[in-house]
Amino acid sequence: RRYWRGPVYSRTDGVRWTMAANHNQPTPAVDFSGEAYRYTLLMEPQKQNWVFGLDMPESFDASLRLNRAFQLLSDKRPSDRAEYKIVSRPGYDTGPINPADYRDNLQLPAAASAKQLALIKTLQGFDGPPERFIQNLLNHFSRERFYYTLTPPLMPDNPIDTFLFETRSGFCSHYATAFVYLLRIAKIPARVVGGYQGGEFNKVGGFLEVRQADAHAWAEAWLENKGWVRFDPTAAIAPERVERGVNVDLQIASGAVNFGPVIADSAALSWLKRSRQLWQSIDYNWQRWVINYNGANQMRFLQALGIDGIAALAKWLVGSLLVVTLPLVWWLLKKNRKPADKTLSLYRRFCDKLAKAGVAIGQGEGPKDFADRAQKQRPELAARIQQITALFIRLRYQADAADGDLQKLKGLVDTFSVKKVKQD
């Protein structure tokens, strides 16, 4: 139920997807059902006037409007933080489809390929109810060795066929666009929806954080007597992405897709995560206070504190910052950070040894990429390089490190020696 609806893409040239021109027309009536979710949304500054409400928004502030594709748009400046009161319901029927929307959401840039037609025929896309074909297509993605990855190969030419029949690997956008493309060939109106999915609950402040790492794309199909219905092909390939979200830190370090834990109670939170949530909670409440306070209220509040000028305000801000920051810095420094620092220190010593032999780590180069390059330059050291790198990644980024791993890494780095190769 954590689908945060954003722009809807109905037009495609086979490579790019864009919004239809009629999206700004009046919104059709929606028949809502199910539990109502009433929430306050704090939007960070952005370039577009898009507001990402839970799918599907039923009522909202007067400064918001809903376009024909059921996307929330704001009349406020998108470059400013803004707060909105919204009510959403997960159950809805958008009703019949008009002729213009029907044409837009069956639009294709070219005739279907022979492979596409054969696949749709195999999945009963031409001779059965749309619901059956959609389920068969989701089953096809799930059972036929498709893979989820954040680093798929480039597909500049004929991307739909390349993805479906050659690479079979990609992330949410690949699955959503291929899914919609096949539905359109089968004469089922369909479109791509962009937005966010998921979010992490901040237990310190009692609110949900939705970040750029939660960006997602899914699909909608129009079905008789149901209206627009959401389908998420990514959930058929990697349900972990929908249920948990991507561990971005480990993705960068190791090159592998890893997902966060299903449950992360307060006892399991690291001190670093707790401190981050504390700071974000302070920032969240401060921003809400600023947004909801008008000029007159702010001035009365400051005067009650004895602040009646710029100089007094500057002193008060500096003093408040010190009161908040110094205890937090003291608390962070007090924590035992030696294991993490020792791990990084050992890895840097390992890199220094390789650098003296002519294999220097590049700026911004991750441990895995550096190890791959170093092994190619010094193949006689490949086994030791791989062993040290894997142990460093486990200690630095993963939660399954054993008690003796740090001492093992120290021994490997201490005994790692390399001779400098003479250059002609």
Coordinates of C-alpha atoms in Angstrom, one line a residue:
R1 CA 0.0 0.0 0.0
R2 CA 3.0 2.3 -0.1
Y3 CA 2.8 3.3 -3.8
W4 CA 3.4 7.1 -4.1
R5 CA 1.8 8.1 -7.4
G6 CA 3.6 10.5 -9.7
P7 CA 3.7 11.1 -13.5
V8 CA 1.9 8.8 -15.9
Y9 CA 3.4 8.0 -19.2
S10 CA 1.1 7.1 -22.1
R11 CA 3.1 8.0 -25.3
T12 CA 6.3 6.2 -26.5
D13 CA 8.6 6.2 -29.5
G14 CA 9.9 2.8 -28.7
V15 CA 12.7 4.1 -26.5
R16 CA 11.4 7.0 -24.4
W17 CA 8.0 7.4 -22.7
T18 CA 6.2 10.7 -22.2
M19 CA 3.0 12.1 -20.8
A20 CA 0.0 12.5 -23.0
A21 CA -1.2 16.0 -23.9
N22 CA -4.7 15.5 -22.5
H23 CA -3.5 14.8 -18.9
N24 CA -4.4 18.3 -17.8
Q25 CA -8.0 17.9 -18.7
P26 CA -10.6 17.5 -15.9
T27 CA -10.4 14.4 -13.8
P28 CA -13.1 11.7 -14.3
A29 CA -15.2 10.7 -11.3
V30 CA -13.7 7.8 -9.2
D31 CA -15.7 5.3 -7.1
F32 CA -13.6 4.9 -3.9
S33 CA -13.8 2.0 -1.4
G34 CA -11.8 0.6 1.5
E35 CA -10.1 2.3 4.5
A36 CA -9.2 6.0 4.3
Y37 CA -5.6 7.0 5.0
R38 CA -5.4 10.6 6.4
Y39 CA -1.8 11.9 6.4
T40 CA 0.4 15.0 6.2
L41 CA 2.9 15.0 3.4
L42 CA 6.1 17.1 3.6
M43 CA 7.6 17.6 0.1
E44 CA 11.2 18.5 -0.3
P45 CA 12.2 21.1 -2.9
Q46 CA 12.2 19.8 -6.5
K47 CA 12.1 21.0 -10.1
Q48 CA 8.6 19.8 -11.0
N49 CA 5.3 20.7 -9.4
W50 CA 4.5 17.0 -8.9
V51 CA 3.2 15.9 -5.5
F52 CA 3.5 12.2 -4.7
G53 CA 0.4 11.1 -2.9
L54 CA -0.5 7.5 -1.9
D55 CA -2.4 5.8 -4.6
M56 CA -5.2 6.9 -4.9
P57 CA -5.8 10.5 -3.6
E58 CA -9.4 11.1 -2.7
S59 CA -9.3 14.6 -1.1
F60 CA -6.5 17.1 -0.6
D61 CA -5.6 20.8 0.1
A62 CA -7.0 23.5 -2.1
S63 CA -3.5 24.2 -3.4
L64 CA -3.4 20.8 -5.1
R65 CA -5.2 19.6 -8.2
L66 CA -5.6 16.2 -9.8
N67 CA -5.1 15.8 -13.5
R68 CA -6.8 13.3 -15.9
A69 CA -4.1 10.7 -15.1
F70 CA -4.8 11.0 -11.4
Q71 CA -1.5 12.7 -10.7
L72 CA -1.4 15.4 -8.0
L73 CA 0.0 18.8 -9.0
S74 CA 0.7 21.8 -6.8
D75 CA 0.1 25.5 -7.4
K76 CA 3.0 26.3 -5.0
R77 CA 6.6 26.9 -6.1
P78 CA 8.3 23.4 -6.4
S79 CA 11.6 24.8 -5.3
D80 CA 10.2 25.4 -1.8
R81 CA 9.4 22.8 0.9
A82 CA 5.6 22.4 1.2
E83 CA 3.2 20.6 3.4
Y84 CA -0.1 19.1 2.3
K85 CA -3.0 17.3 4.0
I86 CA -4.2 14.4 1.9
V87 CA -6.7 11.5 2.2
S88 CA -6.1 8.4 0.0
R89 CA -7.9 5.1 -0.4
P90 CA -6.4 1.9 -1.7
G91 CA -9.6 0.7 -3.3
Y92 CA -11.0 2.6 -6.3
D93 CA -12.8 2.2 -9.7
T94 CA -11.9 4.9 -12.2
G95 CA -14.9 4.0 -14.4
P96 CA -15.1 3.9 -18.2
I97 CA -12.4 5.1 -20.6
N98 CA -13.0 7.8 -23.1
P99 CA -12.0 7.5 -26.8
A100 CA -9.0 9.8 -26.5
D101 CA -7.5 7.9 -23.5
Y102 CA -8.2 4.6 -25.3
R103 CA -6.2 5.7 -28.3
D104 CA -3.4 7.2 -26.3
N105 CA -2.9 4.0 -24.2
L106 CA -2.9 1.7 -27.2
Q107 CA -0.4 3.8 -29.2
L108 CA 2.7 2.0 -30.5
P109 CA 5.5 3.4 -32.6
A110 CA 5.7 0.5 -35.0
A111 CA 4.1 -2.9 -35.8
A112 CA 4.8 -5.7 -33.4
S113 CA 7.7 -8.0 -34.1
A114 CA 7.3 -11.6 -34.9
K115 CA 8.8 -12.6 -31.6
Q116 CA 6.4 -10.3 -29.7
L117 CA 3.4 -11.7 -31.5
A118 CA 4.5 -15.3 -30.9
L119 CA 5.0 -14.6 -27.2
I120 CA 1.6 -13.0 -26.8
K121 CA -0.1 -15.8 -28.7
T122 CA 1.6 -18.4 -26.4
L123 CA 0.4 -16.5 -23.3
Q124 CA -3.2 -16.4 -24.7
G125 CA -3.2 -12.7 -25.3
F126 CA -5.4 -12.7 -28.4
D127 CA -8.0 -15.3 -27.5
G128 CA -9.0 -14.9 -23.9
P129 CA -10.0 -12.3 -21.2
P130 CA -7.4 -9.6 -20.5
E131 CA -7.1 -10.8 -16.9
R132 CA -5.9 -14.2 -18.0
F133 CA -3.3 -12.8 -20.3
I134 CA -2.0 -10.4 -17.7
Q135 CA -1.6 -13.2 -15.2
N136 CA 0.1 -15.4 -17.8
L137 CA 2.5 -12.6 -18.6
L138 CA 3.4 -12.1 -14.9
N139 CA 4.0 -15.8 -14.5
H140 CA 6.2 -15.7 -17.6
F141 CA 8.4 -13.0 -16.0
S142 CA 8.5 -15.0 -12.8
R143 CA 9.4 -18.4 -14.2
E144 CA 11.5 -17.8 -17.3
R145 CA 14.8 -16.8 -15.9
F146 CA 14.4 -13.0 -15.8
Y147 CA 16.6 -11.1 -13.4
Y148 CA 16.5 -7.9 -11.4
T149 CA 19.6 -5.7 -11.5
L150 CA 20.4 -2.0 -11.1
T151 CA 23.2 -2.3 -13.6
P152 CA 21.7 -3.8 -16.8
P153 CA 23.4 -3.8 -20.1
L154 CA 22.7 -0.9 -22.5
M155 CA 19.9 -1.5 -25.0
P156 CA 20.0 1.5 -27.3
D157 CA 18.4 -0.3 -30.3
N158 CA 15.1 -2.1 -30.2
P159 CA 15.1 -2.2 -26.4
I160 CA 11.8 -4.1 -25.9
D161 CA 12.9 -7.1 -27.9
T162 CA 16.4 -6.9 -26.6
F163 CA 15.1 -7.0 -23.0
L164 CA 12.5 -9.7 -23.5
F165 CA 14.4 -12.2 -25.6
E166 CA 18.2 -11.5 -25.1
T167 CA 19.3 -9.8 -21.9
R168 CA 16.3 -10.6 -19.7
S169 CA 17.7 -8.4 -16.9
G170 CA 16.8 -4.9 -15.8
F171 CA 15.1 -2.9 -13.1
C172 CA 11.6 -1.6 -12.6
S173 CA 11.4 0.6 -15.7
H174 CA 12.4 -2.2 -18.0
Y175 CA 9.8 -4.5 -16.6
A176 CA 7.0 -1.9 -16.5
T177 CA 7.6 -0.6 -20.1
A178 CA 7.9 -4.2 -21.6
F179 CA 4.8 -5.2 -19.7
V180 CA 2.8 -2.2 -21.0
Y181 CA 4.1 -2.7 -24.6
L182 CA 2.9 -6.3 -24.7
L183 CA -0.5 -5.4 -23.3
R184 CA -1.0 -2.8 -26.0
I185 CA -0.1 -5.2 -28.7
A186 CA -2.8 -7.5 -27.2
K187 CA -5.2 -4.5 -27.5
I188 CA -5.4 -3.9 -23.7
P189 CA -5.1 -0.1 -22.8
A190 CA -2.0 0.2 -20.6
R191 CA 0.4 2.9 -19.3
V192 CA 3.5 3.3 -17.2
V193 CA 3.3 5.1 -13.8
G194 CA 6.3 6.6 -12.1
G195 CA 6.7 7.5 -8.5
Y196 CA 8.0 5.9 -5.3
Q197 CA 7.3 2.6 -3.6
G198 CA 8.0 1.8 0.1
G199 CA 9.6 4.1 2.6
E200 CA 11.4 3.6 6.0
F201 CA 9.6 4.4 9.3
N202 CA 11.6 6.8 11.4
K203 CA 11.0 5.5 14.9
V204 CA 12.5 8.5 16.6
G205 CA 10.1 11.0 15.0
G206 CA 7.2 8.7 14.2
F207 CA 7.0 9.4 10.4
L208 CA 7.8 7.7 7.1
E209 CA 10.8 8.7 5.1
V210 CA 10.6 8.2 1.3
R211 CA 13.9 8.7 -0.5
Q212 CA 15.2 8.8 -4.0
A213 CA 16.4 5.2 -3.5
D214 CA 12.6 4.3 -3.3
A215 CA 12.0 5.6 -6.8
H216 CA 9.9 3.0 -8.8
A217 CA 7.9 2.4 -11.9
W218 CA 4.9 0.2 -12.4
A219 CA 2.0 -0.4 -14.8
E220 CA -1.7 0.2 -15.1
A221 CA -4.1 -1.6 -17.4
W222 CA -7.7 -0.5 -18.1
L223 CA -10.1 -3.4 -17.5
E224 CA -13.9 -3.5 -18.1
N225 CA -16.0 -2.7 -14.9
K226 CA -12.8 -2.1 -13.0
G227 CA -11.2 1.0 -14.6
W228 CA -7.4 1.5 -14.3
V229 CA -5.9 -1.3 -12.3
R230 CA -2.3 -1.3 -10.9
F231 CA 0.1 -4.1 -11.8
D232 CA 3.7 -4.3 -10.7
P233 CA 5.8 -6.6 -12.9
T234 CA 8.9 -6.0 -10.7
A235 CA 7.1 -7.8 -7.9
A236 CA 7.0 -11.0 -10.0
I237 CA 10.8 -10.8 -10.5
A238 CA 12.1 -9.5 -7.2
P239 CA 9.4 -9.3 -4.5
E240 CA 12.2 -8.2 -2.2
R241 CA 12.4 -4.8 -4.0
V242 CA 8.7 -4.2 -3.2
E243 CA 8.7 -5.6 0.3
R244 CA 12.0 -4.2 1.6
G245 CA 13.9 -1.9 -0.8
V246 CA 17.5 -1.8 -2.1
N247 CA 20.6 -1.6 0.2
V248 CA 22.3 1.1 -1.8
D249 CA 25.5 1.2 0.2
L250 CA 26.2 -2.5 -0.4
Q251 CA 25.2 -2.1 -4.1
I252 CA 27.9 0.5 -4.6
A253 CA 30.6 -1.4 -2.7
S254 CA 30.1 -4.9 -4.0
G255 CA 28.2 -4.5 -7.3
A256 CA 25.5 -6.9 -6.1
V257 CA 21.8 -6.2 -5.5
N258 CA 21.1 -6.6 -1.8
F259 CA 17.9 -5.8 0.1
G260 CA 17.3 -4.5 3.6
P261 CA 16.0 -6.7 6.4
V262 CA 12.3 -7.4 6.6
I263 CA 12.1 -6.3 10.2
A264 CA 14.4 -3.8 11.9
D265 CA 13.3 -3.1 15.4
S266 CA 14.9 -0.5 17.6
A267 CA 17.1 -3.0 19.3
A268 CA 18.7 -3.9 16.0
L269 CA 19.3 -0.3 14.9
S270 CA 23.0 0.7 14.8
W271 CA 24.1 3.8 16.7
L272 CA 24.8 5.4 13.3
K273 CA 21.2 4.8 12.1
R274 CA 19.7 6.0 15.3
S275 CA 21.7 9.2 15.2
R276 CA 20.7 9.7 11.6
Q277 CA 17.1 9.2 12.4
L278 CA 17.4 11.6 15.4
W279 CA 18.9 14.3 13.2
Q280 CA 16.3 13.8 10.4
S281 CA 13.5 14.0 13.1
I282 CA 14.9 17.3 14.2
D283 CA 15.1 18.6 10.7
Y284 CA 11.6 17.3 9.9
N285 CA 9.9 19.0 12.9
W286 CA 11.9 22.2 12.3
Q287 CA 10.8 22.3 8.6
R288 CA 7.1 21.7 9.6
W289 CA 7.4 24.5 12.2
V290 CA 8.8 26.9 9.6
I291 CA 6.3 26.0 6.9
N292 CA 3.2 26.3 9.2
Y293 CA 4.3 29.5 10.9
N294 CA 3.4 32.8 9.2
G295 CA 5.5 36.0 9.5
A296 CA 3.4 37.5 12.4
N297 CA 3.5 34.3 14.5
Q298 CA 7.2 33.9 14.0
M299 CA 7.9 37.5 15.1
R300 CA 5.8 37.2 18.2
F301 CA 7.6 33.9 19.1
L302 CA 11.0 35.5 18.6
Q303 CA 10.1 38.6 20.7
A304 CA 8.9 36.3 23.5
L305 CA 12.4 34.9 23.5
G306 CA 13.9 38.4 23.7
I307 CA 15.0 38.5 20.1
D308 CA 14.1 41.9 18.6
G309 CA 16.8 42.3 15.9
I310 CA 19.2 40.7 13.5
A311 CA 22.2 40.7 15.9
A312 CA 20.1 39.1 18.7
L313 CA 18.7 36.5 16.2
A314 CA 22.2 35.6 15.0
K315 CA 23.4 35.1 18.6
W316 CA 20.4 33.0 19.4
L317 CA 20.8 30.8 16.4
V318 CA 24.5 30.2 17.1
G319 CA 23.8 29.4 20.8
S320 CA 20.9 27.0 19.8
L321 CA 23.1 25.2 17.3
L322 CA 25.9 24.7 19.9
V323 CA 23.3 23.4 22.4
V324 CA 22.0 20.8 19.9
T325 CA 25.3 19.9 18.1
L326 CA 27.8 19.6 21.0
P327 CA 26.0 16.9 23.0
L328 CA 25.4 15.0 19.7
V329 CA 29.1 15.2 18.7
W330 CA 30.1 14.1 22.2
W331 CA 27.8 11.2 22.1
L332 CA 29.0 10.1 18.7
L333 CA 32.7 10.4 19.6
K334 CA 32.0 8.4 22.8
K335 CA 30.9 5.4 20.9
N336 CA 33.4 2.7 20.2
R337 CA 34.3 3.2 16.5
K338 CA 37.6 1.3 16.5
P339 CA 36.4 -1.8 14.7
A340 CA 35.1 0.2 11.7
D341 CA 38.1 2.6 11.7
K342 CA 40.5 -0.4 12.0
T343 CA 38.9 -2.1 9.1
L344 CA 39.3 1.0 6.9
S345 CA 42.9 1.5 8.1
L346 CA 43.8 -2.0 7.2
Y347 CA 42.3 -1.7 3.7
R348 CA 44.1 1.6 3.1
R349 CA 47.4 -0.1 4.1
F350 CA 46.6 -2.8 1.6
C351 CA 45.9 -0.2 -1.1
D352 CA 49.2 1.6 -0.3
K353 CA 51.2 -1.7 -0.8
L354 CA 49.6 -2.1 -4.2
A355 CA 50.2 1.6 -5.1
K356 CA 53.9 1.2 -4.4
A357 CA 53.9 -1.6 -6.9
G358 CA 52.2 0.5 -9.5
V359 CA 48.6 -0.4 -9.0
A360 CA 46.9 2.7 -7.4
I361 CA 43.2 2.9 -6.5
G362 CA 41.4 5.6 -8.5
Q363 CA 39.4 8.4 -7.0
G364 CA 35.9 7.2 -6.4
E365 CA 36.8 3.6 -7.4
G366 CA 34.9 1.0 -5.4
P367 CA 36.6 -1.9 -3.7
K368 CA 35.2 -4.5 -6.1
D369 CA 36.2 -2.5 -9.3
F370 CA 39.6 -1.9 -7.9
A371 CA 40.1 -5.5 -7.1
D372 CA 39.1 -6.6 -10.6
R373 CA 41.6 -4.2 -12.1
A374 CA 44.4 -5.1 -9.7
Q375 CA 44.0 -8.8 -10.4
K376 CA 44.3 -8.1 -14.2
Q377 CA 47.5 -6.1 -13.7
R378 CA 49.0 -8.5 -11.2
P379 CA 47.5 -11.9 -11.9
E380 CA 50.1 -13.6 -9.7
L381 CA 48.4 -11.8 -6.7
A382 CA 44.8 -12.4 -7.8
A383 CA 43.9 -14.9 -5.1
R384 CA 45.2 -12.7 -2.2
I385 CA 43.6 -9.6 -3.6
Q386 CA 40.3 -11.3 -3.9
Q387 CA 40.5 -12.7 -0.4
I388 CA 41.4 -9.4 1.2
T389 CA 38.8 -7.4 -0.7
A390 CA 36.0 -9.9 0.0
L391 CA 36.8 -9.8 3.7
F392 CA 37.0 -6.0 3.8
I393 CA 33.5 -5.7 2.1
R394 CA 32.0 -8.2 4.6
L395 CA 33.4 -6.3 7.6
R396 CA 32.6 -2.8 6.3
Y397 CA 29.2 -3.2 4.7
Q398 CA 27.6 -6.5 5.7
A399 CA 26.1 -7.7 9.0
D400 CA 27.3 -11.3 8.9
A401 CA 31.0 -10.6 9.8
A402 CA 32.4 -13.1 12.3
D403 CA 34.3 -12.1 15.5
G404 CA 37.6 -13.2 14.1
D405 CA 37.3 -11.6 10.7
L406 CA 39.0 -8.4 11.7
Q407 CA 42.1 -10.3 13.1
K408 CA 42.1 -12.4 9.9
L409 CA 42.1 -9.3 7.7
K410 CA 45.0 -7.9 9.7
G411 CA 47.0 -11.0 9.2
L412 CA 46.3 -11.1 5.5
V413 CA 47.3 -7.4 5.1
D414 CA 50.4 -7.8 7.3
T415 CA 51.7 -10.7 5.2
F416 CA 50.7 -9.2 1.9
S417 CA 53.8 -8.3 0.0
V418 CA 54.3 -7.3 -3.6
K419 CA 57.3 -6.5 -5.7
K420 CA 57.5 -3.5 -7.8
V421 CA 57.4 -4.2 -11.5
K422 CA 60.2 -2.5 -13.5
Q423 CA 58.9 -0.4 -16.3
D424 CA 60.8 -0.4 -19.6

